[in-house]
GROMACS .gro file of C-alpha atoms in nm:
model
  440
    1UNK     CA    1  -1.919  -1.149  -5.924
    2UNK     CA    2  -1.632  -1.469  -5.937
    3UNK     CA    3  -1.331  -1.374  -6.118
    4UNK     CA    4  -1.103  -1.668  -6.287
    5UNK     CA    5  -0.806  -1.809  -6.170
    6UNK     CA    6  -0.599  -1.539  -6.384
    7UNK     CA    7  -0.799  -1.259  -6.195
    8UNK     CA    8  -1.015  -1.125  -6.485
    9UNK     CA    9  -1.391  -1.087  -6.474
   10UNK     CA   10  -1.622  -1.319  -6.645
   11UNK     CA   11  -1.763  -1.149  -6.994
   12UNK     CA   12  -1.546  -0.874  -6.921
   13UNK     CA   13  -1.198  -0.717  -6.985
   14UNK     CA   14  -1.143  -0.598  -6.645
   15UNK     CA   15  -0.812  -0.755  -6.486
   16UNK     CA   16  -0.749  -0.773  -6.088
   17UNK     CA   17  -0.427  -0.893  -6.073
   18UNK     CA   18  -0.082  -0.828  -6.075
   19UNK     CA   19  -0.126  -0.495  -5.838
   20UNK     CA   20  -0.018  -0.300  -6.161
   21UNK     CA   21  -0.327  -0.398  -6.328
   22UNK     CA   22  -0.584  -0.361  -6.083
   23UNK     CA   23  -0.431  -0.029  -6.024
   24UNK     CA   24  -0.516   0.054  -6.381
   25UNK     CA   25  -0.852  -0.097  -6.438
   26UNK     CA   26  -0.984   0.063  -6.147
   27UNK     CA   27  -0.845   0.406  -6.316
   28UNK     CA   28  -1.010   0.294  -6.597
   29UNK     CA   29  -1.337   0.313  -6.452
   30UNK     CA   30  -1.273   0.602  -6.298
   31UNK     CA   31  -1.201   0.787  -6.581
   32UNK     CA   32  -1.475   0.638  -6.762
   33UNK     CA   33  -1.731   0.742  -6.473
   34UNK     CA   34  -1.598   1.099  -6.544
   35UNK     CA   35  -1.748   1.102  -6.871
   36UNK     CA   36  -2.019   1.372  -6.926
   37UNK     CA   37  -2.411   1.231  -6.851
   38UNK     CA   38  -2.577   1.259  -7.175
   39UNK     CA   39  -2.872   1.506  -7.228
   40UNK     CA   40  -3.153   1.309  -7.199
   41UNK     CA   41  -3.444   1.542  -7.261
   42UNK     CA   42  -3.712   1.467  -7.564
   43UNK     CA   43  -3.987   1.658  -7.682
   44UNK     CA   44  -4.205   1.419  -7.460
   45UNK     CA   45  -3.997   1.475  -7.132
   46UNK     CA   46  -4.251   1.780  -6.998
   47UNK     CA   47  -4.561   1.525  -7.130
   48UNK     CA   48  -4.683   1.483  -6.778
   49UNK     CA   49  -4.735   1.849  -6.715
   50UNK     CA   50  -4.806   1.973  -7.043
   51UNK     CA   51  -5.140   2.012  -7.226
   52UNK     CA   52  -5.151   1.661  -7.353
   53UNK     CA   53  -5.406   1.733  -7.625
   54UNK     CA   54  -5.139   1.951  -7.845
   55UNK     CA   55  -4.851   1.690  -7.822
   56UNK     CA   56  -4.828   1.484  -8.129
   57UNK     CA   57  -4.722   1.127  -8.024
   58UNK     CA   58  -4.531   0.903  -8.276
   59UNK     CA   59  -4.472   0.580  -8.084
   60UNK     CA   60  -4.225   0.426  -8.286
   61UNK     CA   61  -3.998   0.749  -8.208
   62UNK     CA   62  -4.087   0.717  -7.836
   63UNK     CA   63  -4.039   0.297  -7.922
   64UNK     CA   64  -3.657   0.440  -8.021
   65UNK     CA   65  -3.629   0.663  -7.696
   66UNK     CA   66  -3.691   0.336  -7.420
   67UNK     CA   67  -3.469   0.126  -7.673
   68UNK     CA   68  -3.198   0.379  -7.641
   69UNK     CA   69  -3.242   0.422  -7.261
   70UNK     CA   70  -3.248   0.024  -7.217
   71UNK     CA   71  -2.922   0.060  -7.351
   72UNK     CA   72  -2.761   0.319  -7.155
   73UNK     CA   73  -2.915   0.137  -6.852
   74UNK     CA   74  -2.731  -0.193  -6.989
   75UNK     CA   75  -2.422   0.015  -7.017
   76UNK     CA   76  -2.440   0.229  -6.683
   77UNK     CA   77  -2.545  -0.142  -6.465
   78UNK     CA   78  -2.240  -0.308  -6.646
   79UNK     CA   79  -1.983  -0.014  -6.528
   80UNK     CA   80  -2.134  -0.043  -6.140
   81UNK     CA   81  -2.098  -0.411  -6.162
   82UNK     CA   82  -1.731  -0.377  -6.285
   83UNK     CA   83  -1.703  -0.079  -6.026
   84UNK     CA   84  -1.842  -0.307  -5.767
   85UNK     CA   85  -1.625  -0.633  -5.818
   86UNK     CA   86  -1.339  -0.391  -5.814
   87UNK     CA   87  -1.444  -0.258  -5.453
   88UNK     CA   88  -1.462  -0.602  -5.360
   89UNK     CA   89  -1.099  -0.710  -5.518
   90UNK     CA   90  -0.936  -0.391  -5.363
   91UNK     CA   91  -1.142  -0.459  -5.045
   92UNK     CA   92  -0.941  -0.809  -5.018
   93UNK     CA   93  -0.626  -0.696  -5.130
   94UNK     CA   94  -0.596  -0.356  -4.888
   95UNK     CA   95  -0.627  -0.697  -4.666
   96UNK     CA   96  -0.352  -0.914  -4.791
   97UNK     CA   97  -0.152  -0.624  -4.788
   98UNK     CA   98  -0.214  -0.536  -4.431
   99UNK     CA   99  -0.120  -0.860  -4.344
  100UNK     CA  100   0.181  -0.877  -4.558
  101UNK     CA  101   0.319  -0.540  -4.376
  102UNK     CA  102   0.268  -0.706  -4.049
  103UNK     CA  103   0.504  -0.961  -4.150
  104UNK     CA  104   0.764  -0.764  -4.273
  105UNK     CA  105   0.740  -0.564  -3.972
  106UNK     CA  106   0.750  -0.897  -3.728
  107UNK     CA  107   1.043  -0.991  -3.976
  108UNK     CA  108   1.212  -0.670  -3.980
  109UNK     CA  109   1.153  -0.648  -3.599
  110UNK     CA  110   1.332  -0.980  -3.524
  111UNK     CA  111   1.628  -0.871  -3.748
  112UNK     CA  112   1.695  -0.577  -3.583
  113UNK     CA  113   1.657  -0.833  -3.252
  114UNK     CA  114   1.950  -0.970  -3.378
  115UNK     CA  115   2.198  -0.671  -3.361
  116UNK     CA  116   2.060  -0.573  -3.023
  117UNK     CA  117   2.202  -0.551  -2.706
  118UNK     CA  118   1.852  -0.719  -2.590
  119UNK     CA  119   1.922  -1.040  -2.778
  120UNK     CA  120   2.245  -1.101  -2.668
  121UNK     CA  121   2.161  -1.054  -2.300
  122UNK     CA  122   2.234  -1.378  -2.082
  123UNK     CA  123   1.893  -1.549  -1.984
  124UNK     CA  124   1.941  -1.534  -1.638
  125UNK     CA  125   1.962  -1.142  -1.682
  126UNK     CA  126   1.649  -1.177  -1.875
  127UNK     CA  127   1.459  -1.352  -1.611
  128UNK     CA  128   1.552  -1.064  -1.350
  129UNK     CA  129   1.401  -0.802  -1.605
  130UNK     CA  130   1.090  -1.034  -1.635
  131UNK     CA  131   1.015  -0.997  -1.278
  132UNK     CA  132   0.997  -0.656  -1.254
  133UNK     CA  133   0.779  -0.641  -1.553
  134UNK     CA  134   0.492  -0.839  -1.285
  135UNK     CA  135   0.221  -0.669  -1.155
  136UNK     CA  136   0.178  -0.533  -0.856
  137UNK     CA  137   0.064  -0.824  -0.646
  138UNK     CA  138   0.119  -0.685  -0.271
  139UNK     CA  139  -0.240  -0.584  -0.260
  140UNK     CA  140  -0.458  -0.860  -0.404
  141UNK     CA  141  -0.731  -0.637  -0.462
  142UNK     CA  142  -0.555  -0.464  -0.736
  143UNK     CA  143  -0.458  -0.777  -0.910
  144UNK     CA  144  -0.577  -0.867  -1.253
  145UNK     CA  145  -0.868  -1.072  -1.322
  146UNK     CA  146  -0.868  -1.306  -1.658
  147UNK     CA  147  -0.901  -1.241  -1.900
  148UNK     CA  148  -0.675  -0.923  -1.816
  149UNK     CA  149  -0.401  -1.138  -1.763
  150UNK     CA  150  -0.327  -1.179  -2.105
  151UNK     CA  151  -0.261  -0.815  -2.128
  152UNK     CA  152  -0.033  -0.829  -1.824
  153UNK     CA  153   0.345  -0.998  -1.804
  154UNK     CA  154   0.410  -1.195  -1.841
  155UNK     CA  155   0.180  -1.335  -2.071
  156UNK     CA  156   0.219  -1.000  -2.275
  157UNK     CA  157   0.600  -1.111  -2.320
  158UNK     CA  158   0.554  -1.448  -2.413
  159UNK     CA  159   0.421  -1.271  -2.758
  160UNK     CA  160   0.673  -1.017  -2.850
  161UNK     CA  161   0.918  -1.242  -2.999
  162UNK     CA  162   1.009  -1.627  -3.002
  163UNK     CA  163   1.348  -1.624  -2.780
  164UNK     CA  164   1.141  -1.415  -2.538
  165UNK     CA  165   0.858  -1.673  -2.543
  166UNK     CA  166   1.080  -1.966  -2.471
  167UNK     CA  167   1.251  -1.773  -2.184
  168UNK     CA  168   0.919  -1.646  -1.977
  169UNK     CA  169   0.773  -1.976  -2.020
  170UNK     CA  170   1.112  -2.176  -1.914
  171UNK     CA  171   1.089  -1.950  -1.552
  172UNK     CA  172   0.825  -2.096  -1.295
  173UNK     CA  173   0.885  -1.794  -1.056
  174UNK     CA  174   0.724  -1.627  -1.314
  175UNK     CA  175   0.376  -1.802  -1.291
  176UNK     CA  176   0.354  -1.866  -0.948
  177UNK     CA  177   0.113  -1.557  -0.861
  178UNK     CA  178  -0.255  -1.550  -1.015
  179UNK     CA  179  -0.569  -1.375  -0.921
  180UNK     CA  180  -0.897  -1.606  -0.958
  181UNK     CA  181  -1.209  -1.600  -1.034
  182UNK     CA  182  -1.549  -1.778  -1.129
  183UNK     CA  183  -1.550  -1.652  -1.483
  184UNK     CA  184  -1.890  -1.722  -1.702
  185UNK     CA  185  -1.736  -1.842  -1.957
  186UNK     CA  186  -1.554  -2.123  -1.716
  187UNK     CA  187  -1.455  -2.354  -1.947
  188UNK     CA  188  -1.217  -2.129  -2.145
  189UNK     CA  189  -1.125  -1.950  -1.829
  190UNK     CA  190  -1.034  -2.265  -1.639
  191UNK     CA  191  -0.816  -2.353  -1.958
  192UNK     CA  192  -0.605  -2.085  -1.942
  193UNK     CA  193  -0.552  -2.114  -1.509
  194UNK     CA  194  -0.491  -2.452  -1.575
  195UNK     CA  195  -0.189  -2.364  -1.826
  196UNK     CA  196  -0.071  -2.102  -1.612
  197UNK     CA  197  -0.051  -2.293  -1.303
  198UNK     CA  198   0.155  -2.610  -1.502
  199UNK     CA  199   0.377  -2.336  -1.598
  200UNK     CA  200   0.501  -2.302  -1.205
  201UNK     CA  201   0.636  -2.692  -1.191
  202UNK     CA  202   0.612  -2.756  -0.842
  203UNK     CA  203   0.702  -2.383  -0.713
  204UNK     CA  204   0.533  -2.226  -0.434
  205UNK     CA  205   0.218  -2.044  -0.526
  206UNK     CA  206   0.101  -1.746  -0.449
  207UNK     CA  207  -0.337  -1.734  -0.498
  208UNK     CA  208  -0.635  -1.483  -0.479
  209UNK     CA  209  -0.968  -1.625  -0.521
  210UNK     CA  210  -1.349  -1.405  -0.538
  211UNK     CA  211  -1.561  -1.687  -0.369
  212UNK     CA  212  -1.966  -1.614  -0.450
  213UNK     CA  213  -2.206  -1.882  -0.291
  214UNK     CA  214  -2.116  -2.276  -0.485
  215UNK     CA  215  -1.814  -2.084  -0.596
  216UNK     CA  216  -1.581  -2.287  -0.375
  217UNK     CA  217  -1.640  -2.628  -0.529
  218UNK     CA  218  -1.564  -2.570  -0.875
  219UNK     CA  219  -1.231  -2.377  -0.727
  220UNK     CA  220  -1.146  -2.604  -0.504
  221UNK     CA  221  -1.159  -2.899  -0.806
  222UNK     CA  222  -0.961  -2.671  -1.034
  223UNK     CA  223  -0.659  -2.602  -0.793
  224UNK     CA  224  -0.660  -2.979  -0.657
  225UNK     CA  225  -0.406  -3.084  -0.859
  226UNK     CA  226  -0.185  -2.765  -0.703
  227UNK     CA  227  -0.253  -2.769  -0.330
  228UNK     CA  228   0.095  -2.892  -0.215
  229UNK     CA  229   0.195  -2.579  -0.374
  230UNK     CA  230  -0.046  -2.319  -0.207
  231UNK     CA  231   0.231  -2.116  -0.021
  232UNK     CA  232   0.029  -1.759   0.013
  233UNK     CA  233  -0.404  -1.744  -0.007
  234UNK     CA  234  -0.626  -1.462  -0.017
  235UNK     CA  235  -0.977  -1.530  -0.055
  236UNK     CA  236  -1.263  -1.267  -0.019
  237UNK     CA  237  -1.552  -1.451   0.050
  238UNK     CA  238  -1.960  -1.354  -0.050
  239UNK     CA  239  -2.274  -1.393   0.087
  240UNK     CA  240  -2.347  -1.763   0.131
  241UNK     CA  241  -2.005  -1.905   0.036
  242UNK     CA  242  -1.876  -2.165   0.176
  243UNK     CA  243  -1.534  -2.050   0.131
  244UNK     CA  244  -1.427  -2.262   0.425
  245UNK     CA  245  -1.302  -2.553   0.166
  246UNK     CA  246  -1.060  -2.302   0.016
  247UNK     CA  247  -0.824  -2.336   0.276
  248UNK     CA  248  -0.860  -2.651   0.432
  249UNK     CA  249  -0.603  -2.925   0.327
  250UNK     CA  250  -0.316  -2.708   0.220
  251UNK     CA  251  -0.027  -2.912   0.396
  252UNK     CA  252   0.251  -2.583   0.254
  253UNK     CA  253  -0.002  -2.315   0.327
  254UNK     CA  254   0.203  -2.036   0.495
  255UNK     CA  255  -0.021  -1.687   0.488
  256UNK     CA  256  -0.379  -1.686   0.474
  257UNK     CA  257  -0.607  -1.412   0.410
  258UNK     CA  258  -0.959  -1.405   0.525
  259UNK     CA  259  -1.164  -1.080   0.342
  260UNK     CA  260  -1.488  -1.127   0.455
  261UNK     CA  261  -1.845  -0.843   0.547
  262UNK     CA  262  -1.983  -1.126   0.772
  263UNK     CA  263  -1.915  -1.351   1.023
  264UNK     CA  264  -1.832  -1.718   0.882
  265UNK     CA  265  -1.954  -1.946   1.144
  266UNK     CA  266  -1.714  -2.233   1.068
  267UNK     CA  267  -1.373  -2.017   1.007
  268UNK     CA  268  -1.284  -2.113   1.363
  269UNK     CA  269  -1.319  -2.403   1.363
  270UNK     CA  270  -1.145  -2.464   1.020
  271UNK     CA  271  -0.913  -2.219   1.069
  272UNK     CA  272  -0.801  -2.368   1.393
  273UNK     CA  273  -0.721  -2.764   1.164
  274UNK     CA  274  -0.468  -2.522   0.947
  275UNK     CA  275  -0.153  -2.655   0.904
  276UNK     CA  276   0.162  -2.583   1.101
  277UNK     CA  277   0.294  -2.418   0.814
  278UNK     CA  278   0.148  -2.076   0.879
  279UNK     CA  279   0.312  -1.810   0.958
  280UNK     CA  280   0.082  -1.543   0.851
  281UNK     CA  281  -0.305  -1.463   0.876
  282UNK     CA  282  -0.516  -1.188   0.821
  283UNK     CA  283  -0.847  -1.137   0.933
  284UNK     CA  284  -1.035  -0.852   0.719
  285UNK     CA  285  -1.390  -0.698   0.724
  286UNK     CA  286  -1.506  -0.869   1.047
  287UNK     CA  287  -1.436  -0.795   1.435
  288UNK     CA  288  -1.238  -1.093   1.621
  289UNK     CA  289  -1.409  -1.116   1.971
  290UNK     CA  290  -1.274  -1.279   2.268
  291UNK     CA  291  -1.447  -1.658   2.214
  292UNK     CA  292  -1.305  -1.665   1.851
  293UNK     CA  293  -0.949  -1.547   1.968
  294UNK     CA  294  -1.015  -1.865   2.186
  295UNK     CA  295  -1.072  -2.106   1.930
  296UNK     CA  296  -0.847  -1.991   1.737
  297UNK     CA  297  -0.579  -2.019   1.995
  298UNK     CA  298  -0.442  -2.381   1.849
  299UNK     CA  299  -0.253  -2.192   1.555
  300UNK     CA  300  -0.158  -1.833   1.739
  301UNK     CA  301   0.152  -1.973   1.919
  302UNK     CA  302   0.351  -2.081   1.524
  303UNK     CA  303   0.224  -1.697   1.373
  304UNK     CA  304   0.463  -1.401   1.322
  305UNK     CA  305   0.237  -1.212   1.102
  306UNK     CA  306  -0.109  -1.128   1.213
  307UNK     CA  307  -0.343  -0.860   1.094
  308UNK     CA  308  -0.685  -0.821   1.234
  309UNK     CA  309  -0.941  -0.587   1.455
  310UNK     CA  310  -1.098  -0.653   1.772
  311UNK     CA  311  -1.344  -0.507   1.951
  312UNK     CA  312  -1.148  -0.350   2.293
  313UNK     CA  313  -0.768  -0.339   2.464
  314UNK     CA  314  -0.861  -0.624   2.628
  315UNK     CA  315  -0.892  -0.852   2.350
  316UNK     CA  316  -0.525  -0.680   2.220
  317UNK     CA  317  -0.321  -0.811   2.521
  318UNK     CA  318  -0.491  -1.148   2.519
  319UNK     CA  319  -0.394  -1.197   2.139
  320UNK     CA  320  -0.032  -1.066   2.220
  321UNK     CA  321  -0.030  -1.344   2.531
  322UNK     CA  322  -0.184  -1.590   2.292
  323UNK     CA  323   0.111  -1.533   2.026
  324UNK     CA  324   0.461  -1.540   2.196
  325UNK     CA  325   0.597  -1.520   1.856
  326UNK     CA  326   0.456  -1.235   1.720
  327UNK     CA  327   0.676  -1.050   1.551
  328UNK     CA  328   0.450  -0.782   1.346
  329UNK     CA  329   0.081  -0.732   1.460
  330UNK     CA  330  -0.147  -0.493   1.253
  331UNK     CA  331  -0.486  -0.398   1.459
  332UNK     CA  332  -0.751  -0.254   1.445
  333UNK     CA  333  -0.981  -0.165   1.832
  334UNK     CA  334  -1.348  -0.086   1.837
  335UNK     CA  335  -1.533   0.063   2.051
  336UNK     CA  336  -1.635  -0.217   2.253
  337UNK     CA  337  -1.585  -0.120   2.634
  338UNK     CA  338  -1.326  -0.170   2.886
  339UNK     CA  339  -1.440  -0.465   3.125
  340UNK     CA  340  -1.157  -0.446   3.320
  341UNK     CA  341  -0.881  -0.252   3.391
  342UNK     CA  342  -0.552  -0.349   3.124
  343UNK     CA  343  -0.297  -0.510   3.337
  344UNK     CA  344   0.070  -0.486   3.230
  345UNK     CA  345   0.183  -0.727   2.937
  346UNK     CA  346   0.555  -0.767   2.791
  347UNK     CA  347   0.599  -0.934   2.476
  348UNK     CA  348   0.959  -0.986   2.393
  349UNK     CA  349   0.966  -1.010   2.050
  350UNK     CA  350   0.713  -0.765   1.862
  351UNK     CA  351   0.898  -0.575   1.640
  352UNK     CA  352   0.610  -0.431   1.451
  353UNK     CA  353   0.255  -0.247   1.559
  354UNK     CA  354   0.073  -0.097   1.336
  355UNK     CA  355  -0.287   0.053   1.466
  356UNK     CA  356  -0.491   0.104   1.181
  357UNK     CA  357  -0.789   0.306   1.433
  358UNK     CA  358  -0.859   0.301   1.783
  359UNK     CA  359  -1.187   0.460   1.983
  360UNK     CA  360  -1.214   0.672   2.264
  361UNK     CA  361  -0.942   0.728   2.491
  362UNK     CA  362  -0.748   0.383   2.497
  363UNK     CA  363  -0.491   0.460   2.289
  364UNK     CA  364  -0.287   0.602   2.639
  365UNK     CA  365  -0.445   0.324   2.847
  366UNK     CA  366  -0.307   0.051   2.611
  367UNK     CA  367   0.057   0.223   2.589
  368UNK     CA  368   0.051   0.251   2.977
  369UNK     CA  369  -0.033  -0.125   2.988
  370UNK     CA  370   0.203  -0.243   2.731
  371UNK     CA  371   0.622  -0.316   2.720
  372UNK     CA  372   0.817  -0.410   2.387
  373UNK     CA  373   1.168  -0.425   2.445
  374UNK     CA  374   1.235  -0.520   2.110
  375UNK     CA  375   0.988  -0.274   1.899
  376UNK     CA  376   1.105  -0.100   1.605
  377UNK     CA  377   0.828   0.038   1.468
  378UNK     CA  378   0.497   0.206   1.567
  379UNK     CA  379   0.269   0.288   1.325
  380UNK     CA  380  -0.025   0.506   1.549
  381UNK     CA  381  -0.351   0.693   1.406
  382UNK     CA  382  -0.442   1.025   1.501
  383UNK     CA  383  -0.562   1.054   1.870
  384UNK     CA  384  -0.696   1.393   1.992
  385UNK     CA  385  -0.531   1.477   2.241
  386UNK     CA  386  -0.213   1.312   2.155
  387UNK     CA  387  -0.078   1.046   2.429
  388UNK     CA  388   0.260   1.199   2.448
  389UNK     CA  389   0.338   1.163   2.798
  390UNK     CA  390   0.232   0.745   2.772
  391UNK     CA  391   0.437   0.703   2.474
  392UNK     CA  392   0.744   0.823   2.597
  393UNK     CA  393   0.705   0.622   2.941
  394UNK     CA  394   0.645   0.338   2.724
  395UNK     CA  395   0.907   0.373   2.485
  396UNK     CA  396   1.156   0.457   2.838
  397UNK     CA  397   0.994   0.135   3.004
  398UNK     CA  398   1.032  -0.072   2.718
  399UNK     CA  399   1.425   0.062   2.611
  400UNK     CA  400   1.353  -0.079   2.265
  401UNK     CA  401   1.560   0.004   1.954
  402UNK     CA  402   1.260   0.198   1.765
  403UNK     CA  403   1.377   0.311   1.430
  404UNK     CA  404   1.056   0.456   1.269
  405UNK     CA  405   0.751   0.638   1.444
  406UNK     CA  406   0.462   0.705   1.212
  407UNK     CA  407   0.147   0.909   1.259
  408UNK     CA  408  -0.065   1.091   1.078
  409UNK     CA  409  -0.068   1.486   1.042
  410UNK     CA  410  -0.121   1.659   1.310
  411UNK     CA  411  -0.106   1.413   1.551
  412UNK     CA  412   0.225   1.503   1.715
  413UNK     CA  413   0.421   1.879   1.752
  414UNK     CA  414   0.822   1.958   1.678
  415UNK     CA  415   0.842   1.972   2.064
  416UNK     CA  416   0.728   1.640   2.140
  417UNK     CA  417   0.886   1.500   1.829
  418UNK     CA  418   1.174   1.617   1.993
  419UNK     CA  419   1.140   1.480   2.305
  420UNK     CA  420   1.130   1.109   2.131
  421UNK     CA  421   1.453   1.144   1.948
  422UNK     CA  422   1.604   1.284   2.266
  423UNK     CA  423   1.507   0.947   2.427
  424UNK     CA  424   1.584   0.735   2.136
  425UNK     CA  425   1.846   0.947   1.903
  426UNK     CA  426   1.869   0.706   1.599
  427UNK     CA  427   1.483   0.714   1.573
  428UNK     CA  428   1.327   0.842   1.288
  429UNK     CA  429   0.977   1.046   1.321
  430UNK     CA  430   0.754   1.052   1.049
  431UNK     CA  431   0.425   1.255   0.998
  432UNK     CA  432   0.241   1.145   0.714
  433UNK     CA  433  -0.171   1.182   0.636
  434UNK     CA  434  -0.112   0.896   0.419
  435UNK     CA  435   0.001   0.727   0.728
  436UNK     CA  436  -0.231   0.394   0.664
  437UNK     CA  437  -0.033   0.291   0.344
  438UNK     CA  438   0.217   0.176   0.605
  439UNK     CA  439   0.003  -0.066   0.764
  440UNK     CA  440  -0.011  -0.236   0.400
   0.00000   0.00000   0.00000
């Protein structure tokens, strides 16, 4: 039912407005909706199961009994309409007065922004607090997929008041990391990547992509516009993608990422065209074999940073010959077989090896075969029975300044622990079974 502009019913005397007054009309039919149901029995009521031949029937005074019960129905269907249109009006102002304590909160809220220490801190101190609020971005497969990201800083921040807003959106750093994805609903999605990625102005970026098969194009036309920026990618590539367009043309590309649970035929050969720019690459789900270490040998003398697995000891020492620069090498040896005997090999400037697994028994035949005068950390997996007597002639050979030696539980004993801080006193032994989450 409509009401009229000063709130009252049509054909009725019910009033919805000011609050006071629909307060008391709906009271009003409250109370009357208390009122006692009148007795509605006649002497015809029990007609239907009573010996109809000894019932006198006087239809005018049954005539009388339907006009009076048209009546009460009148009356009865007027109160629920009232009753209704009340619901309705109460309905719609429970409503407006949601909304209007939401206000006074944000208004309230912003007030007491005034007096606090928050509001008066510098913006620069801001910004510092902003960045901590980020995700976690060091492993890209925890990072936030839209439309998460709008529950994650810093969008979150941009909406908790206006001074904050114009701060997180005046800092690039602060949009210069985003995970990506082929969303189904593209066109919004894209809308909102696009807006985050203007928000960097020129800064380096820092990318994750999910590449499915015809993924790549629409990706590759979204970031165009950015790819002088491209600074860091990690793409984990799909079945039938032709993820190789991701990284091709990125003249500030500096790590790369490569997640893939196949071999992609072209990688070397794109891989190989990347810029001189890189520092970093990573080579995930896939072994590296000895003819794609070759054609990938263009780019290996520039790295510093390389994490990947290959198939035997072999392949290890002609990566580390391959890479003169190396300064941190994650690996990771199958159990392809020795096809030669592992002739010695110096590299001058690891500082880093992390082993993620190793098979068989080469974990001793690589440490006899290898010197790093300048190692200072070794990150080594469990090995049964533990290579002591190798790794302390290669840590004597080598005279390196090792600070930290990692391995998992079990792998080593006090004595021999011992033994390695005897030879190198400032080094610090570590048994940890969650020994991998230092090869991150």
């Amino acid at each position: 039912m409509q009401t009229n502009i000063e709130g009252k019913i049509p054909n009725s005397n019910v009033s919805l407005s000011p609050d006071s007054d629909l307060i008391a009309a709906l009271q009003n039919i409250l109370a009357r909706s208390r009122m006692i149901i009148p007795d509605l029995e006649t002497p015809y009521s029990k007609l239907p199961s009573a010996n109809h031949s000894n019932i006198k029937r006087d239809d005018s005074s049954i005539s009388a009994v339907i006009t009076e019960r048209q009546q009460q129905l009148d009356a009865v269907s007027h109160e629920i309409s009232d009753l209704e249109t009340i619901m309705d009006s109460v309905k719609n102002h429970h409503q407006q007065l949601v909304e209007k304590k939401e206000k006074i909160i944000q208004s309230m809220n912003f007030h007491k922004g005034l007096v606090s220490v928050l509001w008066r801190l510098p913006t620069e101190v801001l910004a510092q607090i902003f960045h901590h609020c980020l995700p976690d971005f060091r492993r890209w497969e925890h990072a936030y997929s839209w439309p998460c990201l709008k529950r994650e800083a810093p969008m979150v921040l941009t909406r908790v008041c206006r001074r904050w807003r114009d701060v997180v959106v005046g800092i690039p750093s602060l949009w210069c990391k985003l995970y990506l994805r082929k969303h189904r609903k593209w066109e919004q999605a894209a809308f909102c990547y696009n807006l985050w990625l203007k928000r960097s102005r020129g800064f380096p970026l820092s990318l994750a992509l999910n590449c499915y098969e015809n993924d790549a194009t629409t990706l590759r036309s979204l970031l165009q516009p950015y790819t002088n920026q491209i600074s860091s990618l990690y793409i984990e590539c799909f079945q039938g993608a032709n993820a190789e367009r991701m990284w091709k043309d990125l003249p500030a590309l500096q790590e790369l990422t490569i997640r893939a649970n196949r071999k992609l035929p072209a990688a070397p050969q794109t891989v190989s065209r990347l810029p001189f720019t890189l520092r970093n690459l990573k080579l995930v789900g896939q072994f590296v074999g000895p003819k794609r270490l070759s054609s990938l040998n263009p780019i290996f003398a520039q790295l510093t940073n390389i994490e990947l697995a290959v198939h035997q000891p072999n392949a290890l020492l002609h990566l580390l010959q391959l890479s003169p620069n190396l300064s941190s090498l994650t690996i990771g040896i199958g159990p392809g077989l020795l096809r030669r005997a592992l002739q010695p090999f110096t590299h001058v400037k690891l500082q880093s090896l992390r082993i993620a697994y190793v098979y068989d028994c080469t974990l001793p035949k690589l440490f006899n075969a290898l010197s790093l005068p300048n190692l200072r950390m070794l990150v080594a997996p469990d090995s049964r029975p533990w290579p002591h007597e190798e790794l302390k002639a290669l840590l004597a050979r080598s005279n390196c300044p090792l600070e930290s030696l990692i391995s998992g539980n079990g792998a080593t004993t006090d004595e021999q622990r011992a033994e390695y801080i005897a030879l190198i006193p400032s080094l610090e032994v570590v048994v940890d079974p969650k020994y991998r989450d230092y090869l991150l």
